[in-house]
PDB file of C-alpha atoms in Angstrom:
ATOM      1  CA  MET E   1       0.129  -0.024   0.074  1.00 63.00           C
ATOM      2  CA  SER E   2       1.106   3.307  -1.220  1.00 76.00           C
ATOM      3  CA  ARG E   3       2.461   5.583   1.750  1.00 89.00           C
ATOM      4  CA  ILE E   4       1.869   8.901  -0.258  1.00 91.00           C
ATOM      5  CA  GLY E   5      -1.850   7.628  -1.187  1.00 90.00           C
ATOM      6  CA  LYS E   6      -2.653   7.036   2.301  1.00 92.00           C
ATOM      7  CA  LEU E   7      -2.310  10.574   3.692  1.00 95.00           C
ATOM      8  CA  PRO E   8      -5.695  13.121   3.106  1.00 96.00           C
ATOM      9  CA  VAL E   9      -5.073  15.909   0.617  1.00 96.00           C
ATOM     10  CA  ALA E  10      -6.483  19.657   2.780  1.00 96.00           C
ATOM     11  CA  ILE E  11      -9.225  21.106   0.735  1.00 96.00           C
ATOM     12  CA  PRO E  12      -8.340  24.865   1.372  1.00 95.00           C
ATOM     13  CA  ALA E  13     -11.743  27.384   1.705  1.00 94.00           C
ATOM     14  CA  GLY E  14     -12.951  28.407  -1.953  1.00 94.00           C
ATOM     15  CA  VAL E  15     -12.034  24.894  -3.973  1.00 96.00           C
ATOM     16  CA  SER E  16     -14.505  22.637  -4.530  1.00 95.00           C
ATOM     17  CA  ILE E  17     -13.403  18.890  -5.940  1.00 96.00           C
ATOM     18  CA  THR E  18     -16.358  16.600  -7.889  1.00 95.00           C
ATOM     19  CA  PHE E  19     -15.261  12.728  -8.892  1.00 95.00           C
ATOM     20  CA  GLU E  20     -18.147  11.286 -11.112  1.00 94.00           C
ATOM     21  CA  ASN E  21     -17.363   8.818 -14.024  1.00 92.00           C
ATOM     22  CA  GLY E  22     -13.751   8.517 -13.521  1.00 92.00           C
ATOM     23  CA  LEU E  23     -13.402  12.309 -14.191  1.00 96.00           C
ATOM     24  CA  LEU E  24     -11.653  14.186 -11.285  1.00 96.00           C
ATOM     25  CA  THR E  25     -12.568  18.168 -11.562  1.00 97.00           C
ATOM     26  CA  VAL E  26     -10.737  20.933  -9.427  1.00 97.00           C
ATOM     27  CA  LYS E  27     -12.544  23.701  -9.130  1.00 97.00           C
ATOM     28  CA  GLY E  28     -10.739  27.177  -7.650  1.00 96.00           C
ATOM     29  CA  ALA E  29      -9.882  31.149  -7.956  1.00 95.00           C
ATOM     30  CA  LYS E  30      -7.135  30.650 -10.758  1.00 95.00           C
ATOM     31  CA  GLY E  31      -9.458  28.291 -12.802  1.00 96.00           C
ATOM     32  CA  THR E  32     -10.701  24.393 -13.694  1.00 97.00           C
ATOM     33  CA  LEU E  33      -8.903  21.646 -14.041  1.00 97.00           C
ATOM     34  CA  THR E  34      -9.751  17.868 -14.630  1.00 97.00           C
ATOM     35  CA  GLN E  35      -7.557  14.827 -14.330  1.00 96.00           C
ATOM     36  CA  GLN E  36      -9.080  11.332 -15.951  1.00 96.00           C
ATOM     37  CA  ILE E  37      -8.676   8.703 -13.151  1.00 94.00           C
ATOM     38  CA  VAL E  38      -8.223   5.354 -14.573  1.00 91.00           C
ATOM     39  CA  GLY E  39      -8.595   1.882 -12.760  1.00 87.00           C
ATOM     40  CA  ASP E  40      -9.514   0.645  -9.431  1.00 91.00           C
ATOM     41  CA  ILE E  41      -9.281   4.160  -7.562  1.00 93.00           C
ATOM     42  CA  ASP E  42     -12.072   5.594  -5.616  1.00 94.00           C
ATOM     43  CA  ILE E  43     -12.007   9.437  -4.228  1.00 95.00           C
ATOM     44  CA  LYS E  44     -14.323  10.608  -0.321  1.00 95.00           C
ATOM     45  CA  LEU E  45     -14.375  13.824   0.680  1.00 94.00           C
ATOM     46  CA  GLU E  46     -14.920  13.947   4.388  1.00 93.00           C
ATOM     47  CA  GLY E  47     -15.588  17.704   5.424  1.00 90.00           C
ATOM     48  CA  ALA E  48     -12.029  19.630   4.632  1.00 93.00           C
ATOM     49  CA  GLU E  49     -10.288  16.461   3.041  1.00 96.00           C
ATOM     50  CA  ALA E  50     -10.237  14.570   0.637  1.00 96.00           C
ATOM     51  CA  HIS E  51      -9.113  10.651   0.448  1.00 95.00           C
ATOM     52  CA  VAL E  52      -7.911   8.540  -2.406  1.00 95.00           C
ATOM     53  CA  LEU E  53      -9.025   5.325  -1.574  1.00 94.00           C
ATOM     54  CA  ASN E  54      -7.200   2.049  -3.406  1.00 92.00           C
ATOM     55  CA  THR E  55     -10.675  -0.540  -3.949  1.00 91.00           C
ATOM     56  CA  GLY E  56      -9.084  -3.016  -5.686  1.00 88.00           C
ATOM     57  CA  LYS E  57      -5.676  -5.063  -4.558  1.00 84.00           C
ATOM     58  CA  THR E  58      -3.615  -5.285  -8.169  1.00 89.00           C
ATOM     59  CA  THR E  59      -0.490  -4.416  -8.566  1.00 90.00           C
ATOM     60  CA  ASP E  60      -1.784  -1.599 -11.720  1.00 90.00           C
ATOM     61  CA  SER E  61      -4.236  -0.155  -9.242  1.00 90.00           C
ATOM     62  CA  ASN E  62      -1.320  -0.380  -5.766  1.00 89.00           C
ATOM     63  CA  ALA E  63       1.120   1.652  -8.470  1.00 88.00           C
ATOM     64  CA  LYS E  64      -1.443   4.134  -9.706  1.00 92.00           C
ATOM     65  CA  HIS E  65      -2.688   4.895  -5.803  1.00 93.00           C
ATOM     66  CA  GLY E  66      -0.116   7.376  -4.663  1.00 93.00           C
ATOM     67  CA  LEU E  67       0.310   9.016  -7.868  1.00 95.00           C
ATOM     68  CA  TYR E  68      -3.697  10.190  -8.060  1.00 96.00           C
ATOM     69  CA  ARG E  69      -2.648  11.611  -4.489  1.00 96.00           C
ATOM     70  CA  ALA E  70      -0.067  13.614  -5.889  1.00 96.00           C
ATOM     71  CA  LEU E  71      -1.769  14.568  -9.066  1.00 97.00           C
ATOM     72  CA  LEU E  72      -4.934  15.343  -6.616  1.00 97.00           C
ATOM     73  CA  HIS E  73      -2.372  17.612  -4.044  1.00 97.00           C
ATOM     74  CA  ASN E  74      -0.465  19.298  -7.324  1.00 97.00           C
ATOM     75  CA  MET E  75      -4.118  20.217  -8.688  1.00 97.00           C
ATOM     76  CA  VAL E  76      -5.146  21.456  -5.515  1.00 97.00           C
ATOM     77  CA  VAL E  77      -2.308  23.805  -5.322  1.00 97.00           C
ATOM     78  CA  GLY E  78      -2.349  24.720  -8.817  1.00 97.00           C
ATOM     79  CA  VAL E  79      -5.791  26.034  -8.113  1.00 97.00           C
ATOM     80  CA  THR E  80      -5.332  28.021  -4.978  1.00 97.00           C
ATOM     81  CA  GLU E  81      -1.288  29.297  -5.964  1.00 96.00           C
ATOM     82  CA  GLY E  82      -0.332  28.393  -9.107  1.00 96.00           C
ATOM     83  CA  TYR E  83       3.097  27.580 -10.025  1.00 97.00           C
ATOM     84  CA  LYS E  84       6.069  29.293 -11.403  1.00 97.00           C
ATOM     85  CA  LYS E  85       9.312  28.113 -13.298  1.00 97.00           C
ATOM     86  CA  THR E  86      12.252  30.991 -13.657  1.00 98.00           C
ATOM     87  CA  LEU E  87      14.972  30.446 -16.345  1.00 98.00           C
ATOM     88  CA  LYS E  88      17.907  32.265 -16.728  1.00 97.00           C
ATOM     89  CA  VAL E  89      19.427  33.505 -19.901  1.00 97.00           C
ATOM     90  CA  ASN E  90      23.508  33.010 -19.653  1.00 95.00           C
ATOM     91  CA  GLY E  91      25.611  34.428 -22.677  1.00 94.00           C
ATOM     92  CA  VAL E  92      26.962  37.764 -24.710  1.00 94.00           C
ATOM     93  CA  GLY E  93      24.487  39.943 -26.081  1.00 94.00           C
ATOM     94  CA  TRP E  94      21.949  36.791 -25.571  1.00 96.00           C
ATOM     95  CA  LYS E  95      18.790  38.296 -24.407  1.00 96.00           C
ATOM     96  CA  VAL E  96      14.739  37.615 -24.269  1.00 97.00           C
ATOM     97  CA  ALA E  97      12.217  39.530 -25.103  1.00 97.00           C
ATOM     98  CA  LYS E  98       7.941  39.069 -25.439  1.00 96.00           C
ATOM     99  CA  GLN E  99       6.330  40.230 -28.055  1.00 96.00           C
ATOM    100  CA  GLY E 100       2.316  39.721 -27.923  1.00 94.00           C
ATOM    101  CA  THR E 101       1.826  36.168 -27.077  1.00 94.00           C
ATOM    102  CA  LYS E 102       5.328  34.825 -28.218  1.00 95.00           C
ATOM    103  CA  VAL E 103       8.752  35.047 -26.666  1.00 97.00           C
ATOM    104  CA  VAL E 104      11.470  35.906 -28.824  1.00 97.00           C
ATOM    105  CA  LEU E 105      15.130  34.655 -27.784  1.00 97.00           C
ATOM    106  CA  ASN E 106      18.277  36.015 -28.980  1.00 96.00           C
ATOM    107  CA  VAL E 107      20.461  33.092 -28.108  1.00 95.00           C
ATOM    108  CA  GLY E 108      23.836  32.993 -29.982  1.00 93.00           C
ATOM    109  CA  PHE E 109      21.857  31.577 -33.605  1.00 95.00           C
ATOM    110  CA  SER E 110      21.946  33.384 -36.535  1.00 96.00           C
ATOM    111  CA  HIS E 111      18.552  34.347 -36.508  1.00 96.00           C
ATOM    112  CA  PRO E 112      15.930  35.099 -33.137  1.00 97.00           C
ATOM    113  CA  VAL E 113      13.871  31.879 -32.212  1.00 97.00           C
ATOM    114  CA  ASP E 114      10.079  32.634 -31.304  1.00 97.00           C
ATOM    115  CA  PHE E 115       8.492  30.447 -28.755  1.00 97.00           C
ATOM    116  CA  ALA E 116       4.892  30.532 -28.680  1.00 97.00           C
ATOM    117  CA  GLU E 117       3.034  31.074 -25.561  1.00 96.00           C
ATOM    118  CA  PRO E 118       1.135  27.460 -25.045  1.00 96.00           C
ATOM    119  CA  ALA E 119      -2.679  27.403 -23.772  1.00 94.00           C
ATOM    120  CA  GLY E 120      -3.009  27.563 -20.000  1.00 94.00           C
ATOM    121  CA  VAL E 121       0.377  28.853 -19.571  1.00 97.00           C
ATOM    122  CA  LYS E 122       1.843  32.834 -19.463  1.00 97.00           C
ATOM    123  CA  LEU E 123       5.086  33.382 -20.192  1.00 97.00           C
ATOM    124  CA  GLU E 124       6.576  36.916 -18.952  1.00 96.00           C
ATOM    125  CA  CYS E 125      10.216  38.467 -19.325  1.00 97.00           C
ATOM    126  CA  PRO E 126      10.872  40.783 -16.513  1.00 96.00           C
ATOM    127  CA  SER E 127      14.212  41.479 -17.647  1.00 96.00           C
ATOM    128  CA  ALA E 128      16.325  40.764 -20.834  1.00 96.00           C
ATOM    129  CA  ASN E 129      18.049  37.839 -19.221  1.00 96.00           C
ATOM    130  CA  GLU E 130      14.819  36.172 -18.150  1.00 97.00           C
ATOM    131  CA  ILE E 131      11.834  34.415 -18.528  1.00 97.00           C
ATOM    132  CA  VAL E 132       8.833  33.564 -16.165  1.00 98.00           C
ATOM    133  CA  VAL E 133       6.700  30.423 -16.859  1.00 98.00           C
ATOM    134  CA  SER E 134       3.585  30.520 -15.028  1.00 97.00           C
ATOM    135  CA  GLY E 135      -0.130  28.532 -14.974  1.00 97.00           C
ATOM    136  CA  ILE E 136      -2.022  26.430 -12.836  1.00 97.00           C
ATOM    137  CA  ASP E 137      -1.239  22.985 -14.607  1.00 97.00           C
ATOM    138  CA  LYS E 138       2.327  22.464 -13.076  1.00 97.00           C
ATOM    139  CA  THR E 139       2.954  19.029 -15.621  1.00 96.00           C
ATOM    140  CA  LEU E 140       2.221  22.217 -18.532  1.00 97.00           C
ATOM    141  CA  VAL E 141       4.471  24.271 -16.663  1.00 97.00           C
ATOM    142  CA  GLY E 142       7.448  21.885 -15.836  1.00 97.00           C
ATOM    143  CA  GLN E 143       6.993  20.518 -19.800  1.00 98.00           C
ATOM    144  CA  THR E 144       7.162  24.123 -21.356  1.00 98.00           C
ATOM    145  CA  ALA E 145      10.110  25.357 -19.023  1.00 98.00           C
ATOM    146  CA  ALA E 146      11.749  22.096 -20.267  1.00 98.00           C
ATOM    147  CA  ASN E 147      10.617  23.284 -24.048  1.00 98.00           C
ATOM    148  CA  ILE E 148      12.399  26.766 -23.719  1.00 97.00           C
ATOM    149  CA  ARG E 149      15.313  25.395 -21.718  1.00 97.00           C
ATOM    150  CA  LYS E 150      15.462  22.805 -24.404  1.00 97.00           C
ATOM    151  CA  ILE E 151      16.318  25.588 -27.176  1.00 97.00           C
ATOM    152  CA  ARG E 152      19.975  26.179 -25.933  1.00 96.00           C
ATOM    153  CA  VAL E 153      21.500  23.670 -23.187  1.00 96.00           C
ATOM    154  CA  PRO E 154      23.720  25.059 -20.593  1.00 96.00           C
ATOM    155  CA  GLU E 155      27.102  24.222 -21.813  1.00 94.00           C
ATOM    156  CA  PRO E 156      30.112  23.273 -18.964  1.00 94.00           C
ATOM    157  CA  TYR E 157      32.600  25.496 -20.256  1.00 93.00           C
ATOM    158  CA  HIS E 158      31.340  28.890 -20.355  1.00 91.00           C
ATOM    159  CA  GLY E 159      28.293  28.371 -18.420  1.00 90.00           C
ATOM    160  CA  TYR E 160      26.149  29.630 -21.536  1.00 95.00           C
ATOM    161  CA  GLY E 161      22.828  28.616 -22.700  1.00 96.00           C
ATOM    162  CA  ILE E 162      19.013  28.999 -21.126  1.00 97.00           C
ATOM    163  CA  ALA E 163      18.873  27.343 -17.600  1.00 97.00           C
ATOM    164  CA  TYR E 164      16.481  27.066 -14.379  1.00 97.00           C
ATOM    165  CA  SER E 165      17.029  29.821 -11.756  1.00 96.00           C
ATOM    166  CA  ASP E 166      18.026  27.377  -9.177  1.00 94.00           C
ATOM    167  CA  GLU E 167      19.837  24.763 -11.794  1.00 93.00           C
ATOM    168  CA  VAL E 168      24.062  24.397 -10.614  1.00 93.00           C
ATOM    169  CA  ILE E 169      25.680  24.160 -14.099  1.00 91.00           C
ATOM    170  CA  GLU E 170      28.993  22.118 -13.228  1.00 90.00           C
ATOM    171  CA  ARG E 171      31.863  23.925 -14.969  1.00 91.00           C
ATOM    172  CA  LYS E 172      34.371  22.166 -16.802  1.00 91.00           C
ATOM    173  CA  GLU E 173      38.164  23.647 -17.048  1.00 88.00           C
ATOM    174  CA  GLY E 174      38.629  24.058 -20.239  1.00 84.00           C
ATOM    175  CA  LYS E 175      42.053  23.638 -22.314  1.00 83.00           C
ATOM    176  CA  THR E 176      45.988  24.532 -20.249  1.00 78.00           C
ATOM    177  CA  GLY E 177      47.137  25.812 -23.328  1.00 73.00           C
ATOM    178  CA  GLY E 178      50.465  23.245 -23.040  1.00 67.00           C
ATOM    179  CA  LYS E 179      52.772  25.205 -21.042  1.00 67.00           C
ATOM    180  CA  GLY E 180      54.658  22.394 -19.823  1.00 60.00           C
ATOM    181  CA  LYS E 181      55.914  20.878 -23.150  1.00 58.00           C
ATOM    182  CA  LYS E 182      59.411  22.197 -25.266  1.00 58.00           C
TER     183      LYS E 182
END
């Protein structure tokens, strides 16, 4: 039995949860999220808590018990607080700018790269070397940030690239120049 799955999910004021025909819906101040629940998983609401119950004893339902509890918790946090990821752009002359619903990245290519804002995600550029990805869906925010980072992955010699703000880039020494040879 899943240790994560046994934990109750606290439901803050202003959040409503419905579970009908395998479809979990969470509504809050920031929006609405839905998740399809497959397998022998049931969700019971008791006061200000939601419990994810494993009604079957198959290995499939045991494996999904903790998963669906974590997804429910992420949905509740998303509709109340939202999620945010910050990316830093590091390179000589590199910059980013928001134009309408897209972000234009000048990151060392011969041409600027346009990144369109996906539905459900908000992109902001508070400075010329910073991108903030925010939204209510944790999966969508994380995937969008990963797609932006993939445009120019940080390299280990100078640290140039697009990295998460809390990411530590392991730096390499580079060439020594052959000073000891005669």
